[in-house]
Each structure stands twice: as structure tokens, then as C-alpha cells.
Amino acid sequence: MQQGDHGDRYGGAQRTETWQGEEWYVRLVAGASAPGKRYRCPGCDQEIPPGAPHVVAWPEWGGVDDRRHWHKACWNAKDRRTSRVQRSRNAPRY
Ligand SMILES: [Zn+2]
């Protein structure tokens, strides 16, 4: 796990994670700063309610404009989701 130090623009501390061969900036948000604004979590395709703590992540190659808002649990489970998809795709059919 590497420590990123590019958090100036978005403010506050963030870290980097490697996922699917890419570097991702990951930032924990205690609650939505813009009330009424809703985000859709790409992990479960459900909306994140305003004010709910969640994770903001964006790929290094895409930049901060490509950031996505995830439920904390969905971000933590993203590897499980990915492997499950691959496994089911390669699984033999009965
Ligand atoms: Zn989610």
C-alpha cells in the first residue's frame, strides 16, 4: 500500500490503492458536503443518501474529474465482486 500525497486539490488526507492494475486515489468522506446531492454507487448501483459516510475513489489515469462515490462496504468488497464475476463467467454450466 502506497501513501499518496496529491490530496491538495480535493482537500484532506487520502491514500492510493492498486486495483485491477491501476492506481486509485481513495478518500473517505464523513458525509456529503452538498445537501440534497445524490450519488450512485458503481458497486451496487444504488444511490448513496445525502449525508451518509462513503468513499470517493478515482483512477490516477482518469483524474479527479472521474471520481466515483461508493458505499464504504461496496468499495471494500470490490475485489470480491470482481472475482465473483470472473468466476461465474468461467464456471461450467450444468
Ligand atoms: Zn454500493
mmCIF file of C-alpha atoms and ligand atoms in Angstrom:
data_model
loop_
_atom_site.group_PDB
_atom_site.id
_atom_site.type_symbol
_atom_site.label_atom_id
_atom_site.label_comp_id
_atom_site.label_asym_id
_atom_site.label_seq_id
_atom_site.Cartn_x
_atom_site.Cartn_y
_atom_site.Cartn_z
ATOM 1 C CA MET A 1 0.000 0.000 0.000
ATOM 2 C CA GLN A 2 1.399 3.329 -1.033
ATOM 3 C CA GLN A 3 0.796 6.655 0.532
ATOM 4 C CA GLY A 4 -0.337 9.363 -1.818
ATOM 5 C CA ASP A 5 0.405 12.989 -1.280
ATOM 6 C CA HIS A 6 -1.695 14.532 -4.012
ATOM 7 C CA GLY A 7 -4.579 15.477 -1.788
ATOM 8 C CA ASP A 8 -4.231 19.196 -2.025
ATOM 9 C CA ARG A 9 -6.888 19.850 -4.608
ATOM 10 C CA TYR A 10 -9.600 17.704 -3.098
ATOM 11 C CA GLY A 11 -8.561 18.590 0.409
ATOM 12 C CA GLY A 12 -7.639 16.416 3.331
ATOM 13 C CA ALA A 13 -5.914 13.097 3.577
ATOM 14 C CA GLN A 14 -6.259 10.376 1.028
ATOM 15 C CA ARG A 15 -4.465 7.235 0.114
ATOM 16 C CA THR A 16 -3.799 5.268 -3.004
ATOM 17 C CA GLU A 17 -4.787 1.699 -3.704
ATOM 18 C CA THR A 18 -3.926 -0.596 -6.531
ATOM 19 C CA TRP A 19 -6.984 -2.160 -8.103
ATOM 20 C CA GLN A 20 -7.154 -4.029 -11.393
ATOM 21 C CA GLY A 21 -3.633 -2.967 -12.177
ATOM 22 C CA GLU A 22 -4.398 0.719 -11.791
ATOM 23 C CA GLU A 23 -3.579 3.210 -9.100
ATOM 24 C CA TRP A 24 -6.655 4.649 -7.441
ATOM 25 C CA TYR A 25 -6.924 7.609 -5.161
ATOM 26 C CA VAL A 26 -9.225 6.796 -2.304
ATOM 27 C CA ARG A 27 -10.728 9.309 0.062
ATOM 28 C CA LEU A 28 -13.106 8.773 2.931
ATOM 29 C CA VAL A 29 -15.936 11.270 3.176
ATOM 30 C CA ALA A 30 -17.677 11.662 6.506
ATOM 31 C CA GLY A 31 -20.822 12.976 4.853
ATOM 32 C CA ALA A 32 -21.961 14.735 1.741
ATOM 33 C CA SER A 33 -20.939 18.368 1.799
ATOM 34 C CA ALA A 34 -23.684 19.335 -0.642
ATOM 35 C CA PRO A 35 -27.072 18.545 0.898
ATOM 36 C CA GLY A 36 -29.556 17.061 -1.485
ATOM 37 C CA LYS A 37 -26.931 15.857 -3.909
ATOM 38 C CA ARG A 38 -27.126 12.147 -4.558
ATOM 39 C CA TYR A 39 -24.502 9.837 -5.929
ATOM 40 C CA ARG A 40 -24.899 6.422 -7.458
ATOM 41 C CA CYS A 41 -22.565 3.769 -6.156
ATOM 42 C CA PRO A 42 -20.984 1.811 -9.031
ATOM 43 C CA GLY A 43 -20.580 -1.220 -6.770
ATOM 44 C CA CYS A 44 -24.252 -1.919 -6.172
ATOM 45 C CA ASP A 45 -25.946 0.616 -8.476
ATOM 46 C CA GLN A 46 -27.815 2.114 -5.545
ATOM 47 C CA GLU A 47 -27.935 5.734 -4.532
ATOM 48 C CA ILE A 48 -25.905 6.979 -1.602
ATOM 49 C CA PRO A 49 -28.203 9.031 0.615
ATOM 50 C CA PRO A 50 -27.098 12.589 1.358
ATOM 51 C CA GLY A 51 -25.006 12.837 4.493
ATOM 52 C CA ALA A 52 -24.024 9.183 4.525
ATOM 53 C CA PRO A 53 -20.339 8.430 5.026
ATOM 54 C CA HIS A 54 -18.888 6.962 1.888
ATOM 55 C CA VAL A 55 -15.742 6.564 -0.184
ATOM 56 C CA VAL A 56 -14.680 8.707 -3.101
ATOM 57 C CA ALA A 57 -12.312 6.983 -5.493
ATOM 58 C CA TRP A 58 -10.882 7.870 -8.845
ATOM 59 C CA PRO A 59 -8.263 6.343 -11.099
ATOM 60 C CA GLU A 60 -4.913 8.008 -11.402
ATOM 61 C CA TRP A 61 -5.128 7.888 -15.205
ATOM 62 C CA GLY A 62 -8.542 9.484 -15.234
ATOM 63 C CA GLY A 63 -8.012 12.237 -12.746
ATOM 64 C CA VAL A 64 -10.237 13.674 -10.085
ATOM 65 C CA ASP A 65 -12.966 14.522 -12.586
ATOM 66 C CA ASP A 66 -13.574 10.785 -12.991
ATOM 67 C CA ARG A 67 -14.204 10.280 -9.305
ATOM 68 C CA ARG A 68 -16.942 7.931 -8.194
ATOM 69 C CA HIS A 69 -18.793 7.731 -4.945
ATOM 70 C CA TRP A 70 -19.017 4.298 -3.361
ATOM 71 C CA HIS A 71 -20.612 2.890 -0.261
ATOM 72 C CA LYS A 72 -17.822 2.047 2.107
ATOM 73 C CA ALA A 73 -18.839 -1.608 2.150
ATOM 74 C CA CYS A 74 -19.034 -1.763 -1.643
ATOM 75 C CA TRP A 75 -15.565 -0.328 -2.062
ATOM 76 C CA ASN A 76 -14.183 -2.775 0.458
ATOM 77 C CA ALA A 77 -15.956 -5.634 -1.321
ATOM 78 C CA LYS A 78 -14.996 -4.603 -4.846
ATOM 79 C CA ASP A 79 -12.389 -7.337 -5.143
ATOM 80 C CA ARG A 80 -14.911 -9.936 -4.082
ATOM 81 C CA ARG A 81 -17.375 -8.634 -6.632
ATOM 82 C CA THR A 82 -14.780 -8.667 -9.366
ATOM 83 C CA SER A 83 -13.627 -12.205 -8.675
ATOM 84 C CA ARG A 84 -17.202 -13.406 -8.378
ATOM 85 C CA VAL A 85 -17.988 -12.051 -11.831
ATOM 86 C CA GLN A 86 -14.939 -13.664 -13.336
ATOM 87 C CA ARG A 87 -15.646 -16.936 -11.605
ATOM 88 C CA SER A 88 -19.244 -17.099 -12.769
ATOM 89 C CA ARG A 89 -18.180 -16.194 -16.275
ATOM 90 C CA ASN A 90 -15.675 -19.030 -16.382
ATOM 91 C CA ALA A 91 -17.764 -21.504 -14.422
ATOM 92 C CA PRO A 92 -19.008 -24.577 -16.227
ATOM 93 C CA ARG A 93 -22.732 -24.660 -16.884
ATOM 94 C CA TYR A 94 -24.920 -27.519 -15.805
HETATM 95 ZN ZN ZN B 1 -22.965 0.488 -3.015
#
